């Protein structure tokens, strides 16, 4: 999935709050008449993760502003120099804007708030008024689009950006990473030591050289985290080195029981709603007269058990854009998008639409309902105009959802992986992010 060349081609083409079309419990109900799901948004307690606390907050994007068309694909990870800032954007549905403020919370490696005071990681007061907001133009679903640039920090590590509205109640939070290259990270694709697993898993081997850093007891004190496509829900944590080479001042991580292996999955499914006048890719029906506009995706089927199919995708992300008017930030409208997944029998758990569109979470509003007579899962969600990647997953009681049940898994799939290396120097009170590295597996970029 050469995301950058794909994005370039994509962009060349390029009084009360309205009711959200969620959750999807009755696919036969009139579009726009469903009630908002109370469960997900009921608890306003701050969570130290990517989270949306207000059902009117939609289309959240957090990325590094590099000045390129591929900005929105850059995860919120920056070096300590922070020459290119992290940007947060989101929509607030409705005809009235709200006063929004933001703050940063420094966190430990395990995403618990650290004991540092604000002035130990900031040079300014830790409250930032968001003044950049604009109303949606020529849209049936009214909204205000908010944008802010995250201020510079003094320390590397984990940060939680928290945006609050009236009454200082959080409305959205996002995880940010600031790193310093104190160690040298070597990361490469490995081969799973097994039989059939080598055809379905992708293994990432890596080593950490610390010759230029005075690390105390690195085999125990260095913490690493391995992510696939910048997701947090299935990240590999608490990985310990398999070899400690004191003479060479290097830690090697090469496992034999799949501790550092991920299900490779398949290339993401996609649909295109950048135009709400003509049918885009993956669209079966379009009703531009409805309010909100209504889109029905083409019926789909399981891909598990099928041969690998190669095509470009954007690793589960999405692009907001309007082909008719451009500038997806304020000119893109919202539409009720109906998903259809054929299945001969019900899955062994609840089925969800999954990806960046759901914050990589199992949200009630993206939960599908199975119709035994039609042998089909159906559901609808209110989504902003754009180009979307997604997949169907089966929820589990613990751990990451099962994406293989409907999507299958092929080692040929293109995925991105990144490694986070943390260390807390003796006598300090904060975990520093002392190393960061990315790798694209099966990249098809020239």
Short mmCIF file of C-alpha atoms in Angstrom, two decimals:
data_model
loop_
_atom_site.label_atom_id
_atom_site.label_comp_id
_atom_site.label_asym_id
_atom_site.label_seq_id
_atom_site.Cartn_x
_atom_site.Cartn_y
_atom_site.Cartn_z
CA UNK A 1 0.00 0.00 0.00
CA UNK A 2 2.07 2.92 -1.16
CA UNK A 3 0.03 5.42 0.79
CA UNK A 4 1.74 8.53 -0.52
CA UNK A 5 1.35 7.90 -4.22
CA UNK A 6 -2.24 6.85 -3.58
CA UNK A 7 -2.99 10.05 -1.69
CA UNK A 8 -1.53 12.18 -4.46
CA UNK A 9 -3.87 10.57 -6.98
CA UNK A 10 -6.82 10.87 -4.62
CA UNK A 11 -6.29 14.56 -4.02
CA UNK A 12 -5.91 15.38 -7.68
CA UNK A 13 -9.55 14.41 -8.08
CA UNK A 14 -10.06 16.45 -5.69
CA UNK A 15 -30.63 24.62 14.76
CA UNK A 16 -30.25 21.61 17.12
CA UNK A 17 -27.62 19.03 16.45
CA UNK A 18 -28.63 16.66 13.73
CA UNK A 19 -29.37 13.11 14.86
CA UNK A 20 -26.57 10.64 14.38
CA UNK A 21 -27.36 7.50 12.49
CA UNK A 22 -26.13 5.28 15.30
CA UNK A 23 -26.05 2.78 16.84
CA UNK A 24 -27.21 0.36 14.21
CA UNK A 25 -29.76 -1.77 15.94
CA UNK A 26 -32.54 -1.52 13.37
CA UNK A 27 -31.31 -1.34 9.76
CA UNK A 28 -34.88 -0.87 8.55
CA UNK A 29 -35.44 2.30 10.56
CA UNK A 30 -35.58 5.58 8.66
CA UNK A 31 -32.12 7.01 8.17
CA UNK A 32 -31.32 9.76 10.60
CA UNK A 33 -33.98 8.62 13.05
CA UNK A 34 -31.76 6.40 15.22
CA UNK A 35 -30.78 7.59 18.67
CA UNK A 36 -27.27 8.29 19.83
CA UNK A 37 -25.60 5.44 21.73
CA UNK A 38 -25.53 6.32 25.43
CA UNK A 39 -23.02 3.72 26.57
CA UNK A 40 -19.83 4.94 24.95
CA UNK A 41 -20.33 8.62 25.78
CA UNK A 42 -21.97 8.30 29.20
CA UNK A 43 -18.79 8.35 31.27
CA UNK A 44 -16.96 11.68 31.02
CA UNK A 45 -14.00 10.58 33.15
CA UNK A 46 -10.70 11.33 31.44
CA UNK A 47 -9.08 8.34 29.76
CA UNK A 48 -5.38 8.31 28.96
CA UNK A 49 -5.95 7.13 25.41
CA UNK A 50 -7.38 8.29 22.09
CA UNK A 51 -10.99 8.91 23.04
CA UNK A 52 -14.06 10.99 22.15
CA UNK A 53 -16.28 11.99 25.07
CA UNK A 54 -18.93 14.00 23.22
CA UNK A 55 -21.10 12.38 20.50
CA UNK A 56 -21.15 15.70 18.62
CA UNK A 57 -17.36 15.57 18.13
CA UNK A 58 -16.55 13.89 14.84
CA UNK A 59 -13.81 13.36 12.25
CA UNK A 60 -10.84 13.76 14.59
CA UNK A 61 -7.41 13.88 12.96
CA UNK A 62 -4.07 14.25 14.73
CA UNK A 63 -0.93 14.34 12.59
CA UNK A 64 2.42 16.01 11.96
CA UNK A 65 2.21 19.07 9.72
CA UNK A 66 5.02 18.60 7.21
CA UNK A 67 3.59 20.84 4.50
CA UNK A 68 2.97 17.88 2.20
CA UNK A 69 -0.24 16.34 0.88
CA UNK A 70 0.57 13.27 2.96
CA UNK A 71 0.39 15.12 6.29
CA UNK A 72 -2.75 13.36 7.46
CA UNK A 73 -0.92 10.02 7.26
CA UNK A 74 1.86 11.12 9.60
CA UNK A 75 1.18 9.79 13.12
CA UNK A 76 1.51 12.30 15.98
CA UNK A 77 5.16 11.41 16.60
CA UNK A 78 7.87 14.11 16.45
CA UNK A 79 11.54 14.44 17.43
CA UNK A 80 12.43 16.63 20.38
CA UNK A 81 13.34 19.48 17.98
CA UNK A 82 9.65 19.69 16.96
CA UNK A 83 10.48 21.67 13.85
CA UNK A 84 7.30 20.29 12.32
CA UNK A 85 4.40 20.65 14.76
CA UNK A 86 1.62 18.24 15.63
CA UNK A 87 -1.83 19.43 14.54
CA UNK A 88 -5.24 18.42 15.87
CA UNK A 89 -8.44 18.88 13.86
CA UNK A 90 -12.03 17.89 14.61
CA UNK A 91 -15.66 18.84 13.91
CA UNK A 92 -18.33 19.83 16.40
CA UNK A 93 -21.79 19.06 15.02
CA UNK A 94 -24.45 21.73 15.47
CA UNK A 95 -25.18 25.33 14.66
CA UNK A 96 -23.41 26.80 17.69
CA UNK A 97 -19.71 26.91 18.34
CA UNK A 98 -18.25 26.30 21.80
CA UNK A 99 -15.29 27.70 23.64
CA UNK A 100 -12.64 24.97 23.50
CA UNK A 101 -9.42 24.82 25.50
CA UNK A 102 -6.61 22.29 25.41
CA UNK A 103 -3.91 21.12 27.80
CA UNK A 104 -1.08 18.60 27.82
CA UNK A 105 -0.63 15.81 30.34
CA UNK A 106 2.79 14.18 30.59
CA UNK A 107 2.50 10.39 30.98
CA UNK A 108 4.75 7.48 31.87
CA UNK A 109 5.54 4.68 29.44
CA UNK A 110 2.39 2.82 30.54
CA UNK A 111 0.20 5.87 29.88
CA UNK A 112 -0.43 6.82 33.48
CA UNK A 113 0.01 10.50 34.40
CA UNK A 114 3.52 11.28 35.58
CA UNK A 115 4.35 13.32 38.67
CA UNK A 116 5.98 16.14 36.69
CA UNK A 117 4.68 19.67 37.08
CA UNK A 118 3.62 21.61 33.99
CA UNK A 119 6.68 23.85 34.06
CA UNK A 120 8.98 20.84 33.92
CA UNK A 121 7.85 20.02 30.39
CA UNK A 122 6.36 23.34 29.18
CA UNK A 123 7.58 26.92 28.87
CA UNK A 124 4.08 28.40 29.05
CA UNK A 125 0.85 28.12 30.97
CA UNK A 126 -0.75 24.77 30.32
CA UNK A 127 -4.06 26.01 28.94
CA UNK A 128 -4.48 26.82 25.27
CA UNK A 129 -7.57 28.47 23.83
CA UNK A 130 -8.49 27.12 20.39
CA UNK A 131 -9.17 30.19 18.29
CA UNK A 132 -9.04 28.60 14.83
CA UNK A 133 -12.56 27.38 14.10
CA UNK A 134 -14.83 27.80 11.07
CA UNK A 135 -18.34 26.81 10.13
CA UNK A 136 -19.18 24.15 7.55
CA UNK A 137 -20.21 25.67 4.21
CA UNK A 138 -23.22 24.58 2.12
CA UNK A 139 -23.81 21.44 4.19
CA UNK A 140 -27.01 19.73 5.32
CA UNK A 141 -25.38 18.63 8.57
CA UNK A 142 -24.17 21.84 10.27
CA UNK A 143 -20.84 21.77 12.09
CA UNK A 144 -17.88 23.84 13.20
CA UNK A 145 -14.37 22.74 12.27
CA UNK A 146 -11.68 23.27 14.93
CA UNK A 147 -7.94 23.25 14.38
CA UNK A 148 -4.99 23.77 16.74
CA UNK A 149 -1.22 23.42 16.69
CA UNK A 150 0.22 21.63 19.70
CA UNK A 151 2.77 23.73 21.62
CA UNK A 152 6.40 22.68 21.93
CA UNK A 153 7.52 20.67 24.95
CA UNK A 154 10.88 20.39 26.70
CA UNK A 155 11.04 16.66 27.43
CA UNK A 156 10.65 13.56 25.33
CA UNK A 157 8.04 11.00 26.25
CA UNK A 158 4.31 10.37 26.14
CA UNK A 159 1.81 13.22 26.17
CA UNK A 160 -1.96 13.24 26.28
CA UNK A 161 -3.59 16.21 24.55
CA UNK A 162 -6.95 16.92 26.20
CA UNK A 163 -9.52 19.27 24.67
CA UNK A 164 -12.30 20.46 26.97
CA UNK A 165 -15.51 22.34 26.37
CA UNK A 166 -18.05 24.04 28.65
CA UNK A 167 -17.58 23.27 32.33
CA UNK A 168 -14.07 21.97 31.61
CA UNK A 169 -15.57 18.64 30.54
CA UNK A 170 -13.28 16.73 28.15
CA UNK A 171 -14.55 16.32 24.59
CA UNK A 172 -11.57 14.61 22.94
CA UNK A 173 -8.14 13.28 23.91
CA UNK A 174 -5.23 12.14 21.75
CA UNK A 175 -1.92 10.44 22.46
CA UNK A 176 1.24 12.22 21.26
CA UNK A 177 4.86 11.04 21.19
CA UNK A 178 8.02 13.16 21.37
CA UNK A 179 11.29 11.25 21.00
CA UNK A 180 15.03 11.78 21.19
CA UNK A 181 17.50 9.48 19.45
CA UNK A 182 19.80 8.63 22.37
CA UNK A 183 20.06 5.00 21.23
CA UNK A 184 20.37 3.42 17.80
CA UNK A 185 17.43 1.24 16.82
CA UNK A 186 17.80 -1.34 14.06
CA UNK A 187 14.49 -2.84 12.94
CA UNK A 188 13.90 -5.42 10.21
CA UNK A 189 11.35 -7.92 9.02
CA UNK A 190 11.93 -11.40 10.40
CA UNK A 191 10.56 -14.81 9.45
CA UNK A 192 8.23 -16.57 11.90
CA UNK A 193 9.84 -19.82 13.03
CA UNK A 194 6.92 -22.13 12.40
CA UNK A 195 4.96 -23.89 9.69
CA UNK A 196 1.74 -22.33 8.42
CA UNK A 197 2.32 -19.18 10.51
CA UNK A 198 4.94 -17.97 8.06
CA UNK A 199 2.15 -17.48 5.52
CA UNK A 200 -0.16 -15.49 7.81
CA UNK A 201 2.07 -13.64 10.30
CA UNK A 202 4.58 -10.82 10.02
CA UNK A 203 7.44 -10.80 12.48
CA UNK A 204 9.55 -7.76 13.32
CA UNK A 205 13.02 -8.31 14.79
CA UNK A 206 15.01 -5.45 16.24
CA UNK A 207 18.02 -4.49 18.30
CA UNK A 208 18.97 -1.49 20.42
CA UNK A 209 22.56 -0.23 20.52
CA UNK A 210 23.36 2.05 23.44
CA UNK A 211 27.08 2.63 23.00
CA UNK A 212 26.63 6.39 23.14
CA UNK A 213 24.38 6.38 26.22
CA UNK A 214 25.14 5.49 29.81
CA UNK A 215 22.16 3.24 30.53
CA UNK A 216 22.00 1.57 33.93
CA UNK A 217 20.78 -2.05 33.86
CA UNK A 218 19.36 -1.67 30.33
CA UNK A 219 18.09 -5.26 30.08
CA UNK A 220 15.59 -4.51 32.84
CA UNK A 221 15.11 -0.74 32.69
CA UNK A 222 14.64 -0.27 28.96
CA UNK A 223 11.00 -0.67 27.93
CA UNK A 224 9.92 -1.21 24.34
CA UNK A 225 6.58 -1.16 22.53
CA UNK A 226 5.93 -2.43 19.00
CA UNK A 227 2.93 -1.18 16.99
CA UNK A 228 1.29 -2.18 13.72
CA UNK A 229 -0.06 0.66 11.57
CA UNK A 230 0.30 3.01 14.57
CA UNK A 231 -2.47 1.21 16.48
CA UNK A 232 -2.50 1.03 20.26
CA UNK A 233 -5.11 -1.69 20.72
CA UNK A 234 -2.91 -4.59 19.54
CA UNK A 235 0.54 -3.20 20.41
CA UNK A 236 3.19 -5.58 21.76
CA UNK A 237 4.36 -4.47 25.21
CA UNK A 238 6.69 -5.73 27.94
CA UNK A 239 9.07 -7.26 25.41
CA UNK A 240 12.35 -8.31 27.02
CA UNK A 241 15.64 -8.77 25.13
CA UNK A 242 16.47 -12.31 24.06
CA UNK A 243 20.20 -11.56 24.01
CA UNK A 244 22.11 -9.01 26.10
CA UNK A 245 25.49 -8.25 24.55
CA UNK A 246 27.29 -6.23 27.21
CA UNK A 247 30.58 -6.09 25.33
CA UNK A 248 28.88 -4.61 22.29
CA UNK A 249 26.42 -2.60 24.40
CA UNK A 250 23.48 -3.96 22.45
CA UNK A 251 20.14 -5.57 23.19
CA UNK A 252 18.75 -8.05 20.66
CA UNK A 253 15.07 -8.94 20.36
CA UNK A 254 14.54 -12.09 18.28
CA UNK A 255 11.70 -14.27 19.51
CA UNK A 256 10.60 -17.79 18.69
CA UNK A 257 7.07 -17.90 20.12
CA UNK A 258 5.53 -15.04 18.10
CA UNK A 259 5.97 -12.46 20.85
CA UNK A 260 6.94 -9.94 18.16
CA UNK A 261 4.64 -11.25 15.40
CA UNK A 262 1.34 -9.81 14.17
CA UNK A 263 -1.44 -11.21 12.03
CA UNK A 264 -0.63 -9.62 8.68
CA UNK A 265 -4.29 -9.24 7.71
CA UNK A 266 -5.32 -8.18 4.22
CA UNK A 267 -5.30 -4.86 2.45
CA UNK A 268 -8.06 -2.69 3.86
CA UNK A 269 -11.49 -2.42 2.25
CA UNK A 270 -12.40 1.02 0.95
CA UNK A 271 -15.18 3.30 -0.25
CA UNK A 272 -15.23 6.78 -1.76
CA UNK A 273 -17.82 9.42 -0.80
CA UNK A 274 -15.83 12.46 -1.92
CA UNK A 275 -18.70 13.13 -4.30
CA UNK A 276 -22.29 12.98 -3.09
CA UNK A 277 -23.63 13.48 -6.61
CA UNK A 278 -22.24 10.41 -8.37
CA UNK A 279 -21.45 6.88 -7.20
CA UNK A 280 -17.90 6.49 -6.02
CA UNK A 281 -15.89 3.30 -5.51
CA UNK A 282 -17.70 0.81 -3.31
CA UNK A 283 -21.02 2.70 -3.43
CA UNK A 284 -24.21 0.91 -4.50
CA UNK A 285 -26.83 3.59 -3.83
CA UNK A 286 -26.82 7.33 -3.18
CA UNK A 287 -29.66 9.61 -2.12
CA UNK A 288 -28.44 13.23 -2.31
CA UNK A 289 -31.91 14.58 -1.45
CA UNK A 290 -32.01 12.92 1.97
CA UNK A 291 -31.05 14.89 5.04
CA UNK A 292 -28.49 13.79 6.04
CA UNK A 293 -27.54 12.45 2.63
CA UNK A 294 -27.75 8.65 2.44
CA UNK A 295 -25.14 6.28 1.05
CA UNK A 296 -25.43 2.49 0.79
CA UNK A 297 -22.23 0.53 0.24
CA UNK A 298 -22.09 -2.45 -2.09
CA UNK A 299 -22.76 -5.79 -0.34
CA UNK A 300 -19.51 -7.46 0.72
CA UNK A 301 -18.45 -10.94 1.78
CA UNK A 302 -15.79 -12.57 3.89
CA UNK A 303 -12.25 -12.68 2.49
CA UNK A 304 -11.01 -15.36 4.88
CA UNK A 305 -9.85 -18.40 2.93
CA UNK A 306 -9.42 -16.46 -0.29
CA UNK A 307 -6.14 -15.86 -2.08
CA UNK A 308 -4.26 -12.64 -1.37
CA UNK A 309 -5.41 -9.69 -3.45
CA UNK A 310 -2.95 -6.83 -3.95
CA UNK A 311 -4.15 -3.25 -4.21
CA UNK A 312 -3.13 0.11 -2.79
CA UNK A 313 -4.66 1.17 0.49
CA UNK A 314 -3.93 3.72 3.22
CA UNK A 315 -3.52 1.36 6.19
CA UNK A 316 -6.95 1.95 7.70
CA UNK A 317 -6.87 5.76 7.53
CA UNK A 318 -9.27 8.21 5.84
CA UNK A 319 -9.17 11.45 3.86
CA UNK A 320 -11.84 14.15 4.15
CA UNK A 321 -12.54 15.85 0.83
CA UNK A 322 -15.29 17.23 -1.40
CA UNK A 323 -14.80 16.73 -5.13
CA UNK A 324 -17.33 19.43 -5.93
CA UNK A 325 -16.01 22.16 -3.64
CA UNK A 326 -12.57 21.04 -2.40
CA UNK A 327 -11.31 21.81 1.13
CA UNK A 328 -12.70 18.88 3.03
CA UNK A 329 -12.18 20.66 6.35
CA UNK A 330 -15.24 22.91 5.90
CA UNK A 331 -16.82 21.99 2.54
CA UNK A 332 -17.31 18.27 3.08
CA UNK A 333 -20.80 17.27 4.24
CA UNK A 334 -21.86 14.32 6.38
CA UNK A 335 -23.80 11.30 5.16
CA UNK A 336 -25.41 8.23 6.71
CA UNK A 337 -23.33 5.36 5.34
CA UNK A 338 -24.88 1.88 5.40
CA UNK A 339 -22.56 -1.15 5.53
CA UNK A 340 -23.61 -4.58 4.24
CA UNK A 341 -21.66 -7.75 5.00
CA UNK A 342 -22.92 -11.12 3.84
CA UNK A 343 -22.36 -14.05 6.18
CA UNK A 344 -23.87 -17.56 6.01
CA UNK A 345 -24.08 -17.63 9.81
CA UNK A 346 -23.56 -15.30 12.73
CA UNK A 347 -19.98 -14.77 13.88
CA UNK A 348 -18.85 -16.05 17.31
CA UNK A 349 -19.03 -12.51 18.67
CA UNK A 350 -20.32 -9.01 17.90
CA UNK A 351 -19.22 -7.62 14.54
CA UNK A 352 -17.94 -4.06 14.05
CA UNK A 353 -16.70 -1.76 11.33
CA UNK A 354 -13.14 -0.96 12.39
CA UNK A 355 -10.33 1.43 11.49
CA UNK A 356 -9.37 5.06 11.96
CA UNK A 357 -13.03 5.90 11.35
CA UNK A 358 -13.80 4.20 14.71
CA UNK A 359 -10.61 5.37 16.47
CA UNK A 360 -9.48 1.71 16.29
CA UNK A 361 -12.08 0.98 18.95
CA UNK A 362 -15.18 -1.20 19.15
CA UNK A 363 -17.76 1.58 19.25
CA UNK A 364 -21.46 0.87 19.58
CA UNK A 365 -22.19 3.16 16.65
CA UNK A 366 -20.14 0.90 14.36
CA UNK A 367 -21.67 -2.34 15.60
CA UNK A 368 -23.54 -4.35 12.97
CA UNK A 369 -26.77 -6.33 13.34
CA UNK A 370 -27.19 -9.80 11.86
CA UNK A 371 -30.33 -10.67 9.90
CA UNK A 372 -30.81 -14.43 9.92
CA UNK A 373 -33.23 -14.42 6.98
CA UNK A 374 -31.06 -12.26 4.74
CA UNK A 375 -27.83 -13.87 5.96
CA UNK A 376 -26.33 -10.43 6.25
CA UNK A 377 -24.89 -7.96 8.74
CA UNK A 378 -26.12 -4.39 8.32
CA UNK A 379 -25.44 -1.08 9.99
CA UNK A 380 -25.16 2.65 9.33
CA UNK A 381 -22.98 5.43 10.69
CA UNK A 382 -22.75 9.18 10.14
CA UNK A 383 -19.46 9.89 8.34
CA UNK A 384 -17.89 12.93 6.73
CA UNK A 385 -17.30 12.99 2.99
CA UNK A 386 -14.03 11.39 2.00
CA UNK A 387 -12.08 8.31 1.06
CA UNK A 388 -12.16 5.61 3.76
CA UNK A 389 -10.28 2.45 4.63
CA UNK A 390 -11.89 -0.03 7.02
CA UNK A 391 -12.27 -3.69 7.89
CA UNK A 392 -14.78 -5.95 9.65
CA UNK A 393 -13.73 -7.41 12.99
CA UNK A 394 -15.22 -9.67 15.64
CA UNK A 395 -15.13 -8.34 19.18
CA UNK A 396 -13.64 -10.42 21.98
CA UNK A 397 -14.04 -10.17 25.75
CA UNK A 398 -10.32 -9.46 26.16
CA UNK A 399 -7.54 -8.30 23.89
CA UNK A 400 -7.62 -6.87 20.41
CA UNK A 401 -10.56 -7.73 18.13
CA UNK A 402 -10.32 -10.59 15.66
CA UNK A 403 -9.68 -9.14 12.22
CA UNK A 404 -8.86 -12.47 10.61
CA UNK A 405 -12.35 -13.99 10.88
CA UNK A 406 -13.71 -11.90 7.98
CA UNK A 407 -10.53 -10.48 6.44
CA UNK A 408 -8.09 -13.38 6.41
CA UNK A 409 -4.33 -12.94 6.81
CA UNK A 410 -1.51 -13.01 4.26
CA UNK A 411 2.17 -12.37 4.83
CA UNK A 412 2.26 -10.44 1.51
CA UNK A 413 0.11 -7.63 2.97
CA UNK A 414 1.74 -4.21 3.22
CA UNK A 415 1.84 -2.88 6.78
CA UNK A 416 3.81 -0.32 8.74
CA UNK A 417 5.44 -0.98 12.11
CA UNK A 418 7.10 1.34 14.59
CA UNK A 419 9.16 0.72 17.71
CA UNK A 420 9.11 2.90 20.83
CA UNK A 421 12.04 2.70 23.29
CA UNK A 422 11.61 4.13 26.82
CA UNK A 423 14.07 4.62 29.66
CA UNK A 424 13.91 6.37 33.05
CA UNK A 425 17.34 7.66 34.13
CA UNK A 426 18.21 7.01 37.80
CA UNK A 427 17.01 9.77 40.10
CA UNK A 428 14.47 11.16 37.63
CA UNK A 429 10.68 11.00 37.71
CA UNK A 430 9.75 10.54 34.07
CA UNK A 431 10.04 7.91 31.34
CA UNK A 432 11.87 9.36 28.35
CA UNK A 433 11.29 8.16 24.79
CA UNK A 434 14.96 7.64 23.90
CA UNK A 435 14.51 5.88 20.55
CA UNK A 436 12.02 5.60 17.72
CA UNK A 437 12.08 3.82 14.39
CA UNK A 438 9.60 2.81 11.66
CA UNK A 439 9.62 0.12 9.00
CA UNK A 440 7.33 -0.58 6.05
CA UNK A 441 6.87 -4.29 5.43
CA UNK A 442 6.19 -5.27 1.82
CA UNK A 443 6.28 -1.63 0.77
CA UNK A 444 5.55 -1.12 -2.90
CA UNK A 445 6.86 2.42 -3.08
CA UNK A 446 9.55 2.88 -5.75
#
